[in-house]
PDB file of C-alpha atoms in Angstrom:
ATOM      1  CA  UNK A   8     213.277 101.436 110.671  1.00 48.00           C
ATOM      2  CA  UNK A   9     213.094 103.904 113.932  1.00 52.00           C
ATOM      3  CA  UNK A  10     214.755 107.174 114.156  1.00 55.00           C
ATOM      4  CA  UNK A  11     216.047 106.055 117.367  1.00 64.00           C
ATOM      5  CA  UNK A  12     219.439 105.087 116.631  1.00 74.00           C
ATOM      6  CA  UNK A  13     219.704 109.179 114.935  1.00 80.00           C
ATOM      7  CA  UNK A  14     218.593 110.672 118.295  1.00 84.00           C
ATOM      8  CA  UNK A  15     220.475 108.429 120.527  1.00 88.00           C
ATOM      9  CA  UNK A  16     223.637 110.093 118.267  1.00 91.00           C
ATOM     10  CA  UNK A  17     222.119 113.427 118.173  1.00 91.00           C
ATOM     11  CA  UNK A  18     221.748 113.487 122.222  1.00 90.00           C
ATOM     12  CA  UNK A  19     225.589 112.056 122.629  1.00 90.00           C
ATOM     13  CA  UNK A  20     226.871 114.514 120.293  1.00 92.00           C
ATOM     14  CA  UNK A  21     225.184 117.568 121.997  1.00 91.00           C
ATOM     15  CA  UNK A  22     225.944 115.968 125.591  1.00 87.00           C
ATOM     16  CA  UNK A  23     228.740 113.741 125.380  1.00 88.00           C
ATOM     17  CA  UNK A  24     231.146 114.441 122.498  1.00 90.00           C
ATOM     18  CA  UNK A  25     230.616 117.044 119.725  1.00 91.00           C
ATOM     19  CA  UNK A  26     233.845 115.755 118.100  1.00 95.00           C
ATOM     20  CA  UNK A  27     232.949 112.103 117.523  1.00 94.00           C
ATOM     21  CA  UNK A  28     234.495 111.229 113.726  1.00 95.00           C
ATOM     22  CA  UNK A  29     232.061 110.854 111.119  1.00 94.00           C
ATOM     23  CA  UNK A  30     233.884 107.338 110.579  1.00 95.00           C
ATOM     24  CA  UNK A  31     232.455 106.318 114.214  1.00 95.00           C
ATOM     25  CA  UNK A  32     229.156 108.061 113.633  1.00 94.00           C
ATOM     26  CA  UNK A  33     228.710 105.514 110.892  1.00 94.00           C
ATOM     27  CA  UNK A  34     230.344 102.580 112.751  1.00 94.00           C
ATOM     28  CA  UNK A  35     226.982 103.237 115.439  1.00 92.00           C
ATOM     29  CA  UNK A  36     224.961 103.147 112.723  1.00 91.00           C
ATOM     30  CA  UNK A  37     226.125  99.932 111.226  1.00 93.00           C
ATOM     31  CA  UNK A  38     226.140  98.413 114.942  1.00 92.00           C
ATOM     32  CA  UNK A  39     222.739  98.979 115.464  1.00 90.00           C
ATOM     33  CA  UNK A  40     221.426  97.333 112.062  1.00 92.00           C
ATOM     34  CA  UNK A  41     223.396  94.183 113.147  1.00 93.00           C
ATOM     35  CA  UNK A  42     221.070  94.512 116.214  1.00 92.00           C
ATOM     36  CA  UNK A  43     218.312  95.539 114.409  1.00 91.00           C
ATOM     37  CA  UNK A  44     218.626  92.597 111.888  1.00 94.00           C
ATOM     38  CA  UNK A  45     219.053  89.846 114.733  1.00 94.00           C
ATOM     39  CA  UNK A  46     215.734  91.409 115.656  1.00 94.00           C
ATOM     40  CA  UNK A  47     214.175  90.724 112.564  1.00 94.00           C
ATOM     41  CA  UNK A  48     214.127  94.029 110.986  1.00 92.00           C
ATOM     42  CA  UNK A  49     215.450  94.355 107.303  1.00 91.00           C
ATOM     43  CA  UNK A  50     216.713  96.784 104.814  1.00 90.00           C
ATOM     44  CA  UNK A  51     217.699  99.472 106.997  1.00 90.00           C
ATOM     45  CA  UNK A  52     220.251 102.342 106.294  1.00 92.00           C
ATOM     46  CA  UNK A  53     223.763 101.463 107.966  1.00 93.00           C
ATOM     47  CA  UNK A  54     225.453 105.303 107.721  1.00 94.00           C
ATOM     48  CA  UNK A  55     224.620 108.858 109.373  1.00 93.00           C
ATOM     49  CA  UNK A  56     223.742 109.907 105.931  1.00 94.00           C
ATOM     50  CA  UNK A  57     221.579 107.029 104.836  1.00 94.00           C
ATOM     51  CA  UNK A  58     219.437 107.452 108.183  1.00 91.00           C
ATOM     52  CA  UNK A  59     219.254 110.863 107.415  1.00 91.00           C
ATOM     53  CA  UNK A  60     217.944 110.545 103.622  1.00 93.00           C
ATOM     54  CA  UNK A  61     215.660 107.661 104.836  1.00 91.00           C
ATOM     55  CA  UNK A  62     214.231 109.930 107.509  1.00 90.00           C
ATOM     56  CA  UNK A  63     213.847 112.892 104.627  1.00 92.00           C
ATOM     57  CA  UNK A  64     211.935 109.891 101.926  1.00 94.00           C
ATOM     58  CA  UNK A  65     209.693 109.112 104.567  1.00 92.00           C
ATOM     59  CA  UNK A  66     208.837 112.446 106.129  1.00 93.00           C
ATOM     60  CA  UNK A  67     205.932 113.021 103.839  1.00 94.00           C
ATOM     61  CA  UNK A  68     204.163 109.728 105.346  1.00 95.00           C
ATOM     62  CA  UNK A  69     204.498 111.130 109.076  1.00 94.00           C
ATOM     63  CA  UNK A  70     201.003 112.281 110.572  1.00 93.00           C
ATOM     64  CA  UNK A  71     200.400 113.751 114.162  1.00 95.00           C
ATOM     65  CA  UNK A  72     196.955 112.245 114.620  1.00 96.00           C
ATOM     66  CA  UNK A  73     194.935 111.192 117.466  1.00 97.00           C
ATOM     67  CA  UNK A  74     196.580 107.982 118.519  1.00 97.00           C
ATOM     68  CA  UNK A  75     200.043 110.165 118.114  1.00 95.00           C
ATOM     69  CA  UNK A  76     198.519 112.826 120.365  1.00 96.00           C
ATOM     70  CA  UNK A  77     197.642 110.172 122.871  1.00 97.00           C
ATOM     71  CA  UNK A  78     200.929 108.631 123.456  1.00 95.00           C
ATOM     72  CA  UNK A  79     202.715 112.113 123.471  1.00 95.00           C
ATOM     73  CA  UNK A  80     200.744 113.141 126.100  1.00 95.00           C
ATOM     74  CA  UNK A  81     201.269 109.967 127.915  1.00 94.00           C
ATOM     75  CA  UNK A  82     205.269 110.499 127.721  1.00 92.00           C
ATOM     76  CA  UNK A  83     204.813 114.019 129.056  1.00 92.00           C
ATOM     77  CA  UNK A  84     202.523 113.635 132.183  1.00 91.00           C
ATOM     78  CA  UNK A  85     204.160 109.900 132.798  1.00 88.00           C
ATOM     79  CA  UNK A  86     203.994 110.603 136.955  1.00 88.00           C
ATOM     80  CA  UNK A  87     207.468 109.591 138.660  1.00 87.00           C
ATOM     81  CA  UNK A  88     208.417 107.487 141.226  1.00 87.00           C
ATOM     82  CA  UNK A  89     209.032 110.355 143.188  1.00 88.00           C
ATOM     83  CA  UNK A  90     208.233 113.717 144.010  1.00 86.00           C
ATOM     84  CA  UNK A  91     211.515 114.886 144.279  1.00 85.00           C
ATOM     85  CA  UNK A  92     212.654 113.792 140.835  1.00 85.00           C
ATOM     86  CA  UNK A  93     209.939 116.321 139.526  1.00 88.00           C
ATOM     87  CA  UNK A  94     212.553 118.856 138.198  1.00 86.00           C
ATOM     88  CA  UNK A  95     214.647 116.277 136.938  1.00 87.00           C
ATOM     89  CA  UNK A  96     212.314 114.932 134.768  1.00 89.00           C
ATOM     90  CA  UNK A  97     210.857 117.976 133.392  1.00 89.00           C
ATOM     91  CA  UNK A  98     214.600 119.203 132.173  1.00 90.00           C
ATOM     92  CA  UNK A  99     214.828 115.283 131.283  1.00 89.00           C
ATOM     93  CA  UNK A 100     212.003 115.550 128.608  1.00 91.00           C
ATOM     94  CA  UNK A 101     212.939 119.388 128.162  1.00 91.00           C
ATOM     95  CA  UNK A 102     216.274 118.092 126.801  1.00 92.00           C
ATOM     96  CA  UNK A 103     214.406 115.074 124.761  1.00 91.00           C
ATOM     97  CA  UNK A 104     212.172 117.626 123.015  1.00 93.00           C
ATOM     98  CA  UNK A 105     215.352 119.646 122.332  1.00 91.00           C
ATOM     99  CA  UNK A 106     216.929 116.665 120.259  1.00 91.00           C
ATOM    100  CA  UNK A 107     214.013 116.656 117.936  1.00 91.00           C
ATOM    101  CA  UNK A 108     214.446 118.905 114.507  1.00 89.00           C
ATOM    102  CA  UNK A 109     212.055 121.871 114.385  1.00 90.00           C
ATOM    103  CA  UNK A 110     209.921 119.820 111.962  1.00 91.00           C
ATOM    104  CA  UNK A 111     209.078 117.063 114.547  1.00 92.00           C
ATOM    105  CA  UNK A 112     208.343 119.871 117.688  1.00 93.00           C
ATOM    106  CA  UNK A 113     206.228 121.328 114.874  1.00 93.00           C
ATOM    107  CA  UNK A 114     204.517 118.278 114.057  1.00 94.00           C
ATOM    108  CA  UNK A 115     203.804 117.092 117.764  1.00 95.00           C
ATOM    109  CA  UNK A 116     202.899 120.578 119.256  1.00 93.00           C
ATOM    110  CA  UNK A 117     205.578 120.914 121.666  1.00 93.00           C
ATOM    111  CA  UNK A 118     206.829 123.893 122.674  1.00 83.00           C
ATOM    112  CA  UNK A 119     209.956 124.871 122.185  1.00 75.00           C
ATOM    113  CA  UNK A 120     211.921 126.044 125.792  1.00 73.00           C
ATOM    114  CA  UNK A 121     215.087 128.141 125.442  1.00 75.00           C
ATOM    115  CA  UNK A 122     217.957 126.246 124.328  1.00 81.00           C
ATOM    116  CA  UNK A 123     220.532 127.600 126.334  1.00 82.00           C
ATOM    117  CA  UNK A 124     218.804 126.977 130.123  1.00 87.00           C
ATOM    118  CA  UNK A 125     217.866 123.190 128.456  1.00 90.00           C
ATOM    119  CA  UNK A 126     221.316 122.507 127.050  1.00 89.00           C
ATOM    120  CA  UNK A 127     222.961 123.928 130.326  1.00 91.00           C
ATOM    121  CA  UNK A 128     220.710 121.978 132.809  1.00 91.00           C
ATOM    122  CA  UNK A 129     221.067 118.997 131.095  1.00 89.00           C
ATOM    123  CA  UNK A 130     224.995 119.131 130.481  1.00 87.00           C
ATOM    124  CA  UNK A 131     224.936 120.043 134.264  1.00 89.00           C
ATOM    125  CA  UNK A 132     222.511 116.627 135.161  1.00 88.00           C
ATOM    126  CA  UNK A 133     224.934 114.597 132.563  1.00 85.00           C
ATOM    127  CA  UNK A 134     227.614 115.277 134.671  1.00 86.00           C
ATOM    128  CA  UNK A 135     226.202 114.709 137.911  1.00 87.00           C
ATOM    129  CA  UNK A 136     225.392 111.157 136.637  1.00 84.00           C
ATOM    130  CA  UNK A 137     228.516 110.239 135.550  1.00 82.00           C
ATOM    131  CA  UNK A 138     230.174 111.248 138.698  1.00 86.00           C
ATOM    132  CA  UNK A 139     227.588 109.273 140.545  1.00 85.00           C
ATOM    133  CA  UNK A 140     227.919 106.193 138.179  1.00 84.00           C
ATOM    134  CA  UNK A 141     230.982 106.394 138.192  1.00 83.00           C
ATOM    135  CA  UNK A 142     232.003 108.058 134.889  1.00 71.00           C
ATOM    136  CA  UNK A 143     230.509 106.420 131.897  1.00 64.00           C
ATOM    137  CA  UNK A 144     230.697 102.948 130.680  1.00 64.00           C
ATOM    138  CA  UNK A 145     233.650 104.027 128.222  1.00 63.00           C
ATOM    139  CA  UNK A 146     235.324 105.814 130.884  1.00 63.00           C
ATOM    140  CA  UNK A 147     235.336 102.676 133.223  1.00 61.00           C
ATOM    141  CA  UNK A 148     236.648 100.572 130.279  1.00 62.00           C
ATOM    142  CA  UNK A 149     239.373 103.299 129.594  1.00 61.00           C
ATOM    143  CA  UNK A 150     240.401 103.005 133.269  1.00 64.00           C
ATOM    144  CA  UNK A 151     240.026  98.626 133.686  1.00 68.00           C
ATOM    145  CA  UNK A 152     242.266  98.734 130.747  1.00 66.00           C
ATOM    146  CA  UNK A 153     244.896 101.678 131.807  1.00 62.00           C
TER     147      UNK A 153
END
């Protein structure tokens, strides 16, 4: 099981949609274990809650150790393509290190930033992209189907 599919949810519900139902919270969930399963992956929670009390039975087991340290510096000083994308990315993983629960920032070493100039900047770049993208892939449906 990854914790992905929870942070994915956390980051649309901060950035997206703070009023998605619990009903479609769990209807993600249960998507991605299809996907998950087709994959080859078993037994895996299918409901907000069950990710959540999986993540909680397994926390113990979690270690920040060498190898950890190594790829989380990796993700942090991963150069870009360019230059000019430097602030970008630095509110990008700003706003990544945001999703995580206290726990995990405590466990990794990151340092936390101030929430507010994160959350802003990054509902601010959200934005930005859907404009330039042309709204977001449920927006475009929305509007094919209008």
């Amino acid at each position: 099981m990854s914790p992905k599919p929870i942070s994915f949810l956390r980051a649309y519900l901060r950035y997206r949609d703070p009023t998605l139902s619990r009903l479609d919270q769990d209807r993600y969930f249960a998507e991605n274990v299809v996907v998950a399963e087709r994959l080859g992956a078993r037994d895996l929670p299918d409901s907000r809650a069950a990710t959540e009390a999986w993540l909680r039975d397994v926390r113990h087991e979690l270690r920040c150790d060498d190898r950890t340290r190594t790829v989380r510096d990796a993700l942090l000083q991963q150069p870009l393509p360019n230059p000019l994308l430097k602030g970008f990315g630095a509110l990008n993983t700003a706003a990544a290190i945001d999703l995580l629960p206290p726990w995990a920032r405590t466990m990794l070493e990151l340092q936390d930033r101030p929430r507010i100039g994160v959350r802003s900047g990054a509902h601010g770049m959200a934005r930005v992209l859907r404009w330039a993208l042309g709204g977001s892939t449920s927006d475009r449906t929305a509007r094919a189907q209008g």
